[in-house]
Amino acid sequence: MSAFKQKNFTSEVGNTYVFQHPGVRMVSKINDSSKNKYGVVMEERLSEEILKHVIVQPKMKIDDFGDYQEYQETINAAYAFISGVDQDDNQQAGDKYDQQTGSGAES
């Protein structure tokens, strides 16, 4: 698996993580296994899969995070990495989690 792309990620509080892309098939499996019977993504399931297959250093579980903001930031960044929407490359200013560009209508 070392042939897959890796990325170093540093959270806002300064913790460093290493993400490793698990391959397209595994990304599909992560997406499938993270949904309930109605097709709704379940946050806990998705996070467990990301922690198991994408965040390779340090190996962590959900309960290892000290606060929800750090947990959410790290999981979101890892998911953006494996889905090809790398937030660091797409955001220049403003809320880094807001991917919307606006409606184009002036107020």
PDB file of N, CA and C in Angstrom:
ATOM      1  N   MET A   1       0.802  -1.196   0.000  1.00  0.00           N
ATOM      2  CA  MET A   1       0.000   0.000   0.000  1.00  0.00           C
ATOM      3  C   MET A   1       0.844   1.259   0.000  1.00  0.00           C
ATOM      4  N   SER A   2       2.146   1.151   0.156  1.00  0.00           N
ATOM      5  CA  SER A   2       2.981   2.328   0.194  1.00  0.00           C
ATOM      6  C   SER A   2       3.061   3.024  -1.158  1.00  0.00           C
ATOM      7  N   ALA A   3       2.576   2.387  -2.234  1.00  0.00           N
ATOM      8  CA  ALA A   3       2.572   3.000  -3.554  1.00  0.00           C
ATOM      9  C   ALA A   3       1.481   4.052  -3.678  1.00  0.00           C
ATOM     10  N   PHE A   4       0.541   4.089  -2.746  1.00  0.00           N
ATOM     11  CA  PHE A   4      -0.545   5.057  -2.800  1.00  0.00           C
ATOM     12  C   PHE A   4      -0.089   6.405  -2.252  1.00  0.00           C
ATOM     13  N   LYS A   5      -0.692   7.450  -2.761  1.00  0.00           N
ATOM     14  CA  LYS A   5      -0.364   8.820  -2.395  1.00  0.00           C
ATOM     15  C   LYS A   5      -0.559   9.067  -0.905  1.00  0.00           C
ATOM     16  N   GLN A   6       0.371   9.820  -0.334  1.00  0.00           N
ATOM     17  CA  GLN A   6       0.270  10.199   1.076  1.00  0.00           C
ATOM     18  C   GLN A   6       0.274  11.715   1.196  1.00  0.00           C
ATOM     19  N   LYS A   7      -0.268  12.198   2.324  1.00  0.00           N
ATOM     20  CA  LYS A   7      -0.286  13.626   2.603  1.00  0.00           C
ATOM     21  C   LYS A   7      -0.107  13.853   4.094  1.00  0.00           C
ATOM     22  N   ASN A   8       0.724  14.812   4.443  1.00  0.00           N
ATOM     23  CA  ASN A   8       0.843  15.245   5.830  1.00  0.00           C
ATOM     24  C   ASN A   8      -0.190  16.334   6.065  1.00  0.00           C
ATOM     25  N   PHE A   9      -0.898  16.238   7.182  1.00  0.00           N
ATOM     26  CA  PHE A   9      -1.920  17.212   7.541  1.00  0.00           C
ATOM     27  C   PHE A   9      -1.642  17.703   8.946  1.00  0.00           C
ATOM     28  N   THR A  10      -1.664  19.016   9.116  1.00  0.00           N
ATOM     29  CA  THR A  10      -1.504  19.614  10.435  1.00  0.00           C
ATOM     30  C   THR A  10      -2.786  20.354  10.782  1.00  0.00           C
ATOM     31  N   SER A  11      -3.381  19.990  11.899  1.00  0.00           N
ATOM     32  CA  SER A  11      -4.638  20.604  12.332  1.00  0.00           C
ATOM     33  C   SER A  11      -4.384  22.021  12.840  1.00  0.00           C
ATOM     34  N   GLU A  12      -5.466  22.743  13.068  1.00  0.00           N
ATOM     35  CA  GLU A  12      -5.354  24.121  13.550  1.00  0.00           C
ATOM     36  C   GLU A  12      -4.646  24.209  14.899  1.00  0.00           C
ATOM     37  N   VAL A  13      -4.755  23.172  15.714  1.00  0.00           N
ATOM     38  CA  VAL A  13      -4.091  23.201  17.024  1.00  0.00           C
ATOM     39  C   VAL A  13      -2.663  22.661  16.960  1.00  0.00           C
ATOM     40  N   GLY A  14      -2.240  22.229  15.762  1.00  0.00           N
ATOM     41  CA  GLY A  14      -0.852  21.830  15.582  1.00  0.00           C
ATOM     42  C   GLY A  14      -0.564  20.342  15.600  1.00  0.00           C
ATOM     43  N   ASN A  15      -1.582  19.506  15.706  1.00  0.00           N
ATOM     44  CA  ASN A  15      -1.357  18.061  15.657  1.00  0.00           C
ATOM     45  C   ASN A  15      -1.136  17.628  14.215  1.00  0.00           C
ATOM     46  N   THR A  16      -0.196  16.704  14.012  1.00  0.00           N
ATOM     47  CA  THR A  16       0.161  16.260  12.667  1.00  0.00           C
ATOM     48  C   THR A  16      -0.327  14.836  12.437  1.00  0.00           C
ATOM     49  N   TYR A  17      -0.893  14.621  11.245  1.00  0.00           N
ATOM     50  CA  TYR A  17      -1.413  13.320  10.841  1.00  0.00           C
ATOM     51  C   TYR A  17      -0.877  12.991   9.461  1.00  0.00           C
ATOM     52  N   VAL A  18      -0.769  11.702   9.163  1.00  0.00           N
ATOM     53  CA  VAL A  18      -0.405  11.264   7.824  1.00  0.00           C
ATOM     54  C   VAL A  18      -1.606  10.538   7.236  1.00  0.00           C
ATOM     55  N   PHE A  19      -2.075  11.036   6.085  1.00  0.00           N
ATOM     56  CA  PHE A  19      -3.164  10.398   5.355  1.00  0.00           C
ATOM     57  C   PHE A  19      -2.551   9.573   4.229  1.00  0.00           C
ATOM     58  N   GLN A  20      -3.144   8.430   3.965  1.00  0.00           N
ATOM     59  CA  GLN A  20      -2.714   7.602   2.833  1.00  0.00           C
ATOM     60  C   GLN A  20      -3.946   7.169   2.053  1.00  0.00           C
ATOM     61  N   HIS A  21      -3.921   7.435   0.757  1.00  0.00           N
ATOM     62  CA  HIS A  21      -5.054   7.044  -0.084  1.00  0.00           C
ATOM     63  C   HIS A  21      -5.103   5.513  -0.145  1.00  0.00           C
ATOM     64  N   PRO A  22      -6.251   4.914   0.193  1.00  0.00           N
ATOM     65  CA  PRO A  22      -6.336   3.451   0.245  1.00  0.00           C
ATOM     66  C   PRO A  22      -6.675   2.790  -1.094  1.00  0.00           C
ATOM     67  N   GLY A  23      -6.836   3.581  -2.138  1.00  0.00           N
ATOM     68  CA  GLY A  23      -7.217   3.032  -3.436  1.00  0.00           C
ATOM     69  C   GLY A  23      -8.693   3.266  -3.708  1.00  0.00           C
ATOM     70  N   VAL A  24      -9.039   3.287  -4.986  1.00  0.00           N
ATOM     71  CA  VAL A  24     -10.400   3.621  -5.397  1.00  0.00           C
ATOM     72  C   VAL A  24     -11.420   2.610  -4.872  1.00  0.00           C
ATOM     73  N   ARG A  25     -11.109   1.325  -4.942  1.00  0.00           N
ATOM     74  CA  ARG A  25     -12.049   0.312  -4.456  1.00  0.00           C
ATOM     75  C   ARG A  25     -12.341   0.501  -2.964  1.00  0.00           C
ATOM     76  N   MET A  26     -11.301   0.760  -2.178  1.00  0.00           N
ATOM     77  CA  MET A  26     -11.503   0.942  -0.739  1.00  0.00           C
ATOM     78  C   MET A  26     -12.290   2.222  -0.450  1.00  0.00           C
ATOM     79  N   VAL A  27     -12.077   3.268  -1.222  1.00  0.00           N
ATOM     80  CA  VAL A  27     -12.873   4.491  -1.034  1.00  0.00           C
ATOM     81  C   VAL A  27     -14.345   4.170  -1.272  1.00  0.00           C
ATOM     82  N   SER A  28     -14.638   3.385  -2.296  1.00  0.00           N
ATOM     83  CA  SER A  28     -16.019   2.971  -2.553  1.00  0.00           C
ATOM     84  C   SER A  28     -16.568   2.152  -1.395  1.00  0.00           C
ATOM     85  N   LYS A  29     -15.763   1.257  -0.859  1.00  0.00           N
ATOM     86  CA  LYS A  29     -16.197   0.440   0.277  1.00  0.00           C
ATOM     87  C   LYS A  29     -16.434   1.306   1.517  1.00  0.00           C
ATOM     88  N   ILE A  30     -15.569   2.286   1.730  1.00  0.00           N
ATOM     89  CA  ILE A  30     -15.748   3.204   2.862  1.00  0.00           C
ATOM     90  C   ILE A  30     -17.075   3.935   2.726  1.00  0.00           C
ATOM     91  N   ASN A  31     -17.351   4.451   1.534  1.00  0.00           N
ATOM     92  CA  ASN A  31     -18.622   5.153   1.302  1.00  0.00           C
ATOM     93  C   ASN A  31     -19.810   4.223   1.524  1.00  0.00           C
ATOM     94  N   ASP A  32     -19.747   3.017   0.981  1.00  0.00           N
ATOM     95  CA  ASP A  32     -20.863   2.075   1.125  1.00  0.00           C
ATOM     96  C   ASP A  32     -21.094   1.664   2.579  1.00  0.00           C
ATOM     97  N   SER A  33     -20.019   1.358   3.281  1.00  0.00           N
ATOM     98  CA  SER A  33     -20.171   0.862   4.653  1.00  0.00           C
ATOM     99  C   SER A  33     -20.532   1.958   5.649  1.00  0.00           C
ATOM    100  N   SER A  34     -20.437   3.205   5.225  1.00  0.00           N
ATOM    101  CA  SER A  34     -20.727   4.324   6.120  1.00  0.00           C
ATOM    102  C   SER A  34     -22.185   4.751   6.089  1.00  0.00           C
ATOM    103  N   LYS A  35     -22.994   4.084   5.276  1.00  0.00           N
ATOM    104  CA  LYS A  35     -24.400   4.478   5.130  1.00  0.00           C
ATOM    105  C   LYS A  35     -25.324   3.517   5.865  1.00  0.00           C
ATOM    106  N   ASN A  36     -26.452   4.060   6.336  1.00  0.00           N
ATOM    107  CA  ASN A  36     -27.456   3.203   6.956  1.00  0.00           C
ATOM    108  C   ASN A  36     -28.335   2.585   5.864  1.00  0.00           C
ATOM    109  N   LYS A  37     -29.363   1.868   6.249  1.00  0.00           N
ATOM    110  CA  LYS A  37     -30.190   1.157   5.269  1.00  0.00           C
ATOM    111  C   LYS A  37     -30.972   2.085   4.352  1.00  0.00           C
ATOM    112  N   TYR A  38     -31.044   3.363   4.709  1.00  0.00           N
ATOM    113  CA  TYR A  38     -31.741   4.341   3.876  1.00  0.00           C
ATOM    114  C   TYR A  38     -30.780   5.141   2.991  1.00  0.00           C
ATOM    115  N   GLY A  39     -29.496   4.823   3.057  1.00  0.00           N
ATOM    116  CA  GLY A  39     -28.507   5.521   2.241  1.00  0.00           C
ATOM    117  C   GLY A  39     -27.967   6.794   2.848  1.00  0.00           C
ATOM    118  N   VAL A  40     -28.275   7.016   4.114  1.00  0.00           N
ATOM    119  CA  VAL A  40     -27.812   8.220   4.802  1.00  0.00           C
ATOM    120  C   VAL A  40     -26.446   7.933   5.438  1.00  0.00           C
ATOM    121  N   VAL A  41     -25.496   8.836   5.189  1.00  0.00           N
ATOM    122  CA  VAL A  41     -24.161   8.669   5.758  1.00  0.00           C
ATOM    123  C   VAL A  41     -24.229   8.844   7.272  1.00  0.00           C
ATOM    124  N   MET A  42     -23.649   7.891   7.971  1.00  0.00           N
ATOM    125  CA  MET A  42     -23.593   7.925   9.430  1.00  0.00           C
ATOM    126  C   MET A  42     -22.195   8.403   9.842  1.00  0.00           C
ATOM    127  N   GLU A  43     -22.136   9.512  10.555  1.00  0.00           N
ATOM    128  CA  GLU A  43     -20.866  10.137  10.914  1.00  0.00           C
ATOM    129  C   GLU A  43     -19.911   9.185  11.637  1.00  0.00           C
ATOM    130  N   GLU A  44     -20.424   8.464  12.612  1.00  0.00           N
ATOM    131  CA  GLU A  44     -19.558   7.573  13.391  1.00  0.00           C
ATOM    132  C   GLU A  44     -18.965   6.472  12.518  1.00  0.00           C
ATOM    133  N   ARG A  45     -19.781   5.870  11.676  1.00  0.00           N
ATOM    134  CA  ARG A  45     -19.291   4.803  10.785  1.00  0.00           C
ATOM    135  C   ARG A  45     -18.239   5.335   9.817  1.00  0.00           C
ATOM    136  N   LEU A  46     -18.520   6.498   9.218  1.00  0.00           N
ATOM    137  CA  LEU A  46     -17.566   7.086   8.276  1.00  0.00           C
ATOM    138  C   LEU A  46     -16.245   7.382   8.991  1.00  0.00           C
ATOM    139  N   SER A  47     -16.325   7.955  10.171  1.00  0.00           N
ATOM    140  CA  SER A  47     -15.120   8.294  10.928  1.00  0.00           C
ATOM    141  C   SER A  47     -14.305   7.057  11.268  1.00  0.00           C
ATOM    142  N   GLU A  48     -14.971   5.995  11.692  1.00  0.00           N
ATOM    143  CA  GLU A  48     -14.258   4.765  12.020  1.00  0.00           C
ATOM    144  C   GLU A  48     -13.526   4.210  10.803  1.00  0.00           C
ATOM    145  N   GLU A  49     -14.169   4.256   9.640  1.00  0.00           N
ATOM    146  CA  GLU A  49     -13.542   3.762   8.413  1.00  0.00           C
ATOM    147  C   GLU A  49     -12.353   4.636   8.001  1.00  0.00           C
ATOM    148  N   ILE A  50     -12.507   5.952   8.126  1.00  0.00           N
ATOM    149  CA  ILE A  50     -11.414   6.877   7.802  1.00  0.00           C
ATOM    150  C   ILE A  50     -10.227   6.629   8.733  1.00  0.00           C
ATOM    151  N   LEU A  51     -10.511   6.489  10.018  1.00  0.00           N
ATOM    152  CA  LEU A  51      -9.433   6.242  10.981  1.00  0.00           C
ATOM    153  C   LEU A  51      -8.754   4.897  10.733  1.00  0.00           C
ATOM    154  N   LYS A  52      -9.503   3.915  10.294  1.00  0.00           N
ATOM    155  CA  LYS A  52      -8.956   2.580  10.062  1.00  0.00           C
ATOM    156  C   LYS A  52      -8.142   2.490   8.769  1.00  0.00           C
ATOM    157  N   HIS A  53      -8.627   3.154   7.698  1.00  0.00           N
ATOM    158  CA  HIS A  53      -8.032   2.944   6.381  1.00  0.00           C
ATOM    159  C   HIS A  53      -7.269   4.124   5.792  1.00  0.00           C
ATOM    160  N   VAL A  54      -7.443   5.326   6.322  1.00  0.00           N
ATOM    161  CA  VAL A  54      -6.849   6.509   5.691  1.00  0.00           C
ATOM    162  C   VAL A  54      -5.816   7.194   6.581  1.00  0.00           C
ATOM    163  N   ILE A  55      -6.131   7.407   7.850  1.00  0.00           N
ATOM    164  CA  ILE A  55      -5.182   8.066   8.754  1.00  0.00           C
ATOM    165  C   ILE A  55      -4.222   6.998   9.265  1.00  0.00           C
ATOM    166  N   VAL A  56      -3.011   7.018   8.720  1.00  0.00           N
ATOM    167  CA  VAL A  56      -2.066   5.941   9.026  1.00  0.00           C
ATOM    168  C   VAL A  56      -1.107   6.284  10.160  1.00  0.00           C
ATOM    169  N   GLN A  57      -0.942   7.578  10.459  1.00  0.00           N
ATOM    170  CA  GLN A  57      -0.112   7.989  11.586  1.00  0.00           C
ATOM    171  C   GLN A  57      -0.698   9.232  12.205  1.00  0.00           C
ATOM    172  N   PRO A  58      -0.894   9.285  13.475  1.00  0.00           N
ATOM    173  CA  PRO A  58      -0.872   8.159  14.403  1.00  0.00           C
ATOM    174  C   PRO A  58      -2.153   7.331  14.253  1.00  0.00           C
ATOM    175  N   LYS A  59      -2.071   6.063  14.568  1.00  0.00           N
ATOM    176  CA  LYS A  59      -3.268   5.218  14.541  1.00  0.00           C
ATOM    177  C   LYS A  59      -4.138   5.649  15.723  1.00  0.00           C
ATOM    178  N   MET A  60      -5.382   5.989  15.415  1.00  0.00           N
ATOM    179  CA  MET A  60      -6.277   6.520  16.446  1.00  0.00           C
ATOM    180  C   MET A  60      -7.662   5.918  16.332  1.00  0.00           C
ATOM    181  N   LYS A  61      -8.421   6.106  17.396  1.00  0.00           N
ATOM    182  CA  LYS A  61      -9.848   5.788  17.428  1.00  0.00           C
ATOM    183  C   LYS A  61     -10.574   7.093  17.755  1.00  0.00           C
ATOM    184  N   ILE A  62     -11.866   7.113  17.553  1.00  0.00           N
ATOM    185  CA  ILE A  62     -12.643   8.326  17.805  1.00  0.00           C
ATOM    186  C   ILE A  62     -12.415   8.835  19.230  1.00  0.00           C
ATOM    187  N   ASP A  63     -12.393   7.929  20.191  1.00  0.00           N
ATOM    188  CA  ASP A  63     -12.256   8.320  21.597  1.00  0.00           C
ATOM    189  C   ASP A  63     -10.889   8.917  21.932  1.00  0.00           C
ATOM    190  N   ASP A  64      -9.915   8.800  21.031  1.00  0.00           N
ATOM    191  CA  ASP A  64      -8.591   9.363  21.273  1.00  0.00           C
ATOM    192  C   ASP A  64      -8.542  10.880  21.090  1.00  0.00           C
ATOM    193  N   PHE A  65      -9.549  11.445  20.421  1.00  0.00           N
ATOM    194  CA  PHE A  65      -9.567  12.887  20.202  1.00  0.00           C
ATOM    195  C   PHE A  65     -10.011  13.597  21.475  1.00  0.00           C
ATOM    196  N   GLY A  66      -9.345  14.698  21.786  1.00  0.00           N
ATOM    197  CA  GLY A  66      -9.654  15.460  22.990  1.00  0.00           C
ATOM    198  C   GLY A  66     -10.884  16.333  22.863  1.00  0.00           C
ATOM    199  N   ASP A  67     -11.173  16.802  21.639  1.00  0.00           N
ATOM    200  CA  ASP A  67     -12.360  17.634  21.452  1.00  0.00           C
ATOM    201  C   ASP A  67     -12.946  17.387  20.061  1.00  0.00           C
ATOM    202  N   TYR A  68     -14.219  17.732  19.949  1.00  0.00           N
ATOM    203  CA  TYR A  68     -14.962  17.452  18.720  1.00  0.00           C
ATOM    204  C   TYR A  68     -14.443  18.251  17.532  1.00  0.00           C
ATOM    205  N   GLN A  69     -14.016  19.483  17.749  1.00  0.00           N
ATOM    206  CA  GLN A  69     -13.539  20.315  16.650  1.00  0.00           C
ATOM    207  C   GLN A  69     -12.309  19.699  15.988  1.00  0.00           C
ATOM    208  N   GLU A  70     -11.362  19.226  16.773  1.00  0.00           N
ATOM    209  CA  GLU A  70     -10.152  18.580  16.233  1.00  0.00           C
ATOM    210  C   GLU A  70     -10.536  17.308  15.463  1.00  0.00           C
ATOM    211  N   TYR A  71     -11.415  16.530  16.040  1.00  0.00           N
ATOM    212  CA  TYR A  71     -11.905  15.301  15.416  1.00  0.00           C
ATOM    213  C   TYR A  71     -12.562  15.602  14.074  1.00  0.00           C
ATOM    214  N   GLN A  72     -13.485  16.555  14.069  1.00  0.00           N
ATOM    215  CA  GLN A  72     -14.224  16.906  12.855  1.00  0.00           C
ATOM    216  C   GLN A  72     -13.282  17.459  11.781  1.00  0.00           C
ATOM    217  N   GLU A  73     -12.387  18.337  12.153  1.00  0.00           N
ATOM    218  CA  GLU A  73     -11.439  18.921  11.200  1.00  0.00           C
ATOM    219  C   GLU A  73     -10.581  17.842  10.545  1.00  0.00           C
ATOM    220  N   THR A  74     -10.093  16.908  11.339  1.00  0.00           N
ATOM    221  CA  THR A  74      -9.204  15.863  10.832  1.00  0.00           C
ATOM    222  C   THR A  74      -9.946  14.883   9.932  1.00  0.00           C
ATOM    223  N   ILE A  75     -11.114  14.430  10.355  1.00  0.00           N
ATOM    224  CA  ILE A  75     -11.900  13.490   9.544  1.00  0.00           C
ATOM    225  C   ILE A  75     -12.314  14.146   8.232  1.00  0.00           C
ATOM    226  N   ASN A  76     -12.769  15.398   8.287  1.00  0.00           N
ATOM    227  CA  ASN A  76     -13.175  16.106   7.071  1.00  0.00           C
ATOM    228  C   ASN A  76     -12.013  16.267   6.097  1.00  0.00           C
ATOM    229  N   ALA A  77     -10.844  16.604   6.621  1.00  0.00           N
ATOM    230  CA  ALA A  77      -9.669  16.769   5.761  1.00  0.00           C
ATOM    231  C   ALA A  77      -9.264  15.438   5.133  1.00  0.00           C
ATOM    232  N   ALA A  78      -9.338  14.360   5.900  1.00  0.00           N
ATOM    233  CA  ALA A  78      -8.986  13.040   5.371  1.00  0.00           C
ATOM    234  C   ALA A  78      -9.974  12.602   4.301  1.00  0.00           C
ATOM    235  N   TYR A  79     -11.256  12.871   4.518  1.00  0.00           N
ATOM    236  CA  TYR A  79     -12.260  12.500   3.524  1.00  0.00           C
ATOM    237  C   TYR A  79     -12.092  13.333   2.251  1.00  0.00           C
ATOM    238  N   ALA A  80     -11.799  14.618   2.402  1.00  0.00           N
ATOM    239  CA  ALA A  80     -11.548  15.467   1.235  1.00  0.00           C
ATOM    240  C   ALA A  80     -10.349  14.951   0.451  1.00  0.00           C
ATOM    241  N   PHE A  81      -9.334  14.490   1.155  1.00  0.00           N
ATOM    242  CA  PHE A  81      -8.132  13.947   0.520  1.00  0.00           C
ATOM    243  C   PHE A  81      -8.466  12.716  -0.329  1.00  0.00           C
ATOM    244  N   ILE A  82      -9.211  11.759   0.228  1.00  0.00           N
ATOM    245  CA  ILE A  82      -9.484  10.529  -0.533  1.00  0.00           C
ATOM    246  C   ILE A  82     -10.527  10.726  -1.622  1.00  0.00           C
ATOM    247  N   SER A  83     -11.350  11.769  -1.492  1.00  0.00           N
ATOM    248  CA  SER A  83     -12.383  11.992  -2.510  1.00  0.00           C
ATOM    249  C   SER A  83     -11.929  12.963  -3.591  1.00  0.00           C
ATOM    250  N   GLY A  84     -10.690  13.432  -3.505  1.00  0.00           N
ATOM    251  CA  GLY A  84     -10.142  14.285  -4.539  1.00  0.00           C
ATOM    252  C   GLY A  84     -10.475  15.755  -4.394  1.00  0.00           C
ATOM    253  N   VAL A  85     -11.029  16.145  -3.269  1.00  0.00           N
ATOM    254  CA  VAL A  85     -11.358  17.545  -3.006  1.00  0.00           C
ATOM    255  C   VAL A  85     -10.446  18.012  -1.884  1.00  0.00           C
ATOM    256  N   ASP A  86      -9.184  18.195  -2.209  1.00  0.00           N
ATOM    257  CA  ASP A  86      -8.204  18.567  -1.198  1.00  0.00           C
ATOM    258  C   ASP A  86      -8.399  20.023  -0.826  1.00  0.00           C
ATOM    259  N   GLN A  87      -8.846  20.283   0.387  1.00  0.00           N
ATOM    260  CA  GLN A  87      -9.225  21.623   0.824  1.00  0.00           C
ATOM    261  C   GLN A  87      -8.059  22.606   0.773  1.00  0.00           C
ATOM    262  N   ASP A  88      -6.853  22.172   1.065  1.00  0.00           N
ATOM    263  CA  ASP A  88      -5.704  23.078   1.051  1.00  0.00           C
ATOM    264  C   ASP A  88      -5.472  23.654  -0.334  1.00  0.00           C
ATOM    265  N   ASP A  89      -5.746  22.881  -1.373  1.00  0.00           N
ATOM    266  CA  ASP A  89      -5.518  23.319  -2.738  1.00  0.00           C
ATOM    267  C   ASP A  89      -6.632  24.219  -3.250  1.00  0.00           C
ATOM    268  N   ASN A  90      -7.840  24.137  -2.667  1.00  0.00           N
ATOM    269  CA  ASN A  90      -8.996  24.836  -3.210  1.00  0.00           C
ATOM    270  C   ASN A  90      -9.388  26.096  -2.460  1.00  0.00           C
ATOM    271  N   GLN A  91      -8.888  26.306  -1.281  1.00  0.00           N
ATOM    272  CA  GLN A  91      -9.339  27.439  -0.467  1.00  0.00           C
ATOM    273  C   GLN A  91      -8.216  28.450  -0.310  1.00  0.00           C
ATOM    274  N   GLN A  92      -8.533  29.716  -0.564  1.00  0.00           N
ATOM    275  CA  GLN A  92      -7.556  30.784  -0.402  1.00  0.00           C
ATOM    276  C   GLN A  92      -7.859  31.636   0.830  1.00  0.00           C
ATOM    277  N   ALA A  93      -9.138  31.861   1.090  1.00  0.00           N
ATOM    278  CA  ALA A  93      -9.511  32.709   2.225  1.00  0.00           C
ATOM    279  C   ALA A  93     -10.904  32.330   2.680  1.00  0.00           C
ATOM    280  N   GLY A  94     -11.277  32.797   3.860  1.00  0.00           N
ATOM    281  CA  GLY A  94     -12.613  32.531   4.383  1.00  0.00           C
ATOM    282  C   GLY A  94     -12.685  31.192   5.071  1.00  0.00           C
ATOM    283  N   ASP A  95     -13.911  30.732   5.252  1.00  0.00           N
ATOM    284  CA  ASP A  95     -14.164  29.466   5.926  1.00  0.00           C
ATOM    285  C   ASP A  95     -13.658  28.322   5.069  1.00  0.00           C
ATOM    286  N   LYS A  96     -12.665  27.597   5.533  1.00  0.00           N
ATOM    287  CA  LYS A  96     -12.055  26.568   4.699  1.00  0.00           C
ATOM    288  C   LYS A  96     -12.946  25.354   4.484  1.00  0.00           C
ATOM    289  N   TYR A  97     -14.063  25.256   5.199  1.00  0.00           N
ATOM    290  CA  TYR A  97     -14.969  24.134   4.994  1.00  0.00           C
ATOM    291  C   TYR A  97     -16.143  24.512   4.090  1.00  0.00           C
ATOM    292  N   ASP A  98     -16.226  25.774   3.690  1.00  0.00           N
ATOM    293  CA  ASP A  98     -17.308  26.235   2.834  1.00  0.00           C
ATOM    294  C   ASP A  98     -16.863  26.151   1.385  1.00  0.00           C
ATOM    295  N   GLN A  99     -17.351  25.143   0.678  1.00  0.00           N
ATOM    296  CA  GLN A  99     -16.962  24.918  -0.702  1.00  0.00           C
ATOM    297  C   GLN A  99     -17.856  25.669  -1.681  1.00  0.00           C
ATOM    298  N   GLN A 100     -18.883  26.345  -1.196  1.00  0.00           N
ATOM    299  CA  GLN A 100     -19.800  27.045  -2.082  1.00  0.00           C
ATOM    300  C   GLN A 100     -19.187  28.337  -2.579  1.00  0.00           C
ATOM    301  N   THR A 101     -19.481  28.677  -3.850  1.00  0.00           N
ATOM    302  CA  THR A 101     -18.949  29.906  -4.422  1.00  0.00           C
ATOM    303  C   THR A 101     -20.002  30.991  -4.514  1.00  0.00           C
ATOM    304  N   GLY A 102     -21.207  30.698  -4.109  1.00  0.00           N
ATOM    305  CA  GLY A 102     -22.272  31.693  -4.144  1.00  0.00           C
ATOM    306  C   GLY A 102     -23.209  31.454  -5.293  1.00  0.00           C
ATOM    307  N   SER A 103     -24.311  32.197  -5.300  1.00  0.00           N
ATOM    308  CA  SER A 103     -25.343  31.995  -6.318  1.00  0.00           C
ATOM    309  C   SER A 103     -25.069  32.784  -7.576  1.00  0.00           C
ATOM    310  N   GLY A 104     -24.179  33.764  -7.496  1.00  0.00           N
ATOM    311  CA  GLY A 104     -23.900  34.611  -8.646  1.00  0.00           C
ATOM    312  C   GLY A 104     -24.814  35.818  -8.702  1.00  0.00           C
ATOM    313  N   ALA A 105     -25.842  35.863  -7.871  1.00  0.00           N
ATOM    314  CA  ALA A 105     -26.761  36.984  -7.847  1.00  0.00           C
ATOM    315  C   ALA A 105     -26.257  38.043  -6.887  1.00  0.00           C
ATOM    316  N   GLU A 106     -26.392  39.280  -7.293  1.00  0.00           N
ATOM    317  CA  GLU A 106     -25.956  40.362  -6.411  1.00  0.00           C
ATOM    318  C   GLU A 106     -27.106  40.782  -5.518  1.00  0.00           C
ATOM    319  N   SER A 107     -26.770  41.180  -4.275  1.00  0.00           N
ATOM    320  CA  SER A 107     -27.833  41.604  -3.379  1.00  0.00           C
ATOM    321  C   SER A 107     -27.905  43.093  -3.267  1.00  0.00           C
TER     322      SER A 107
END
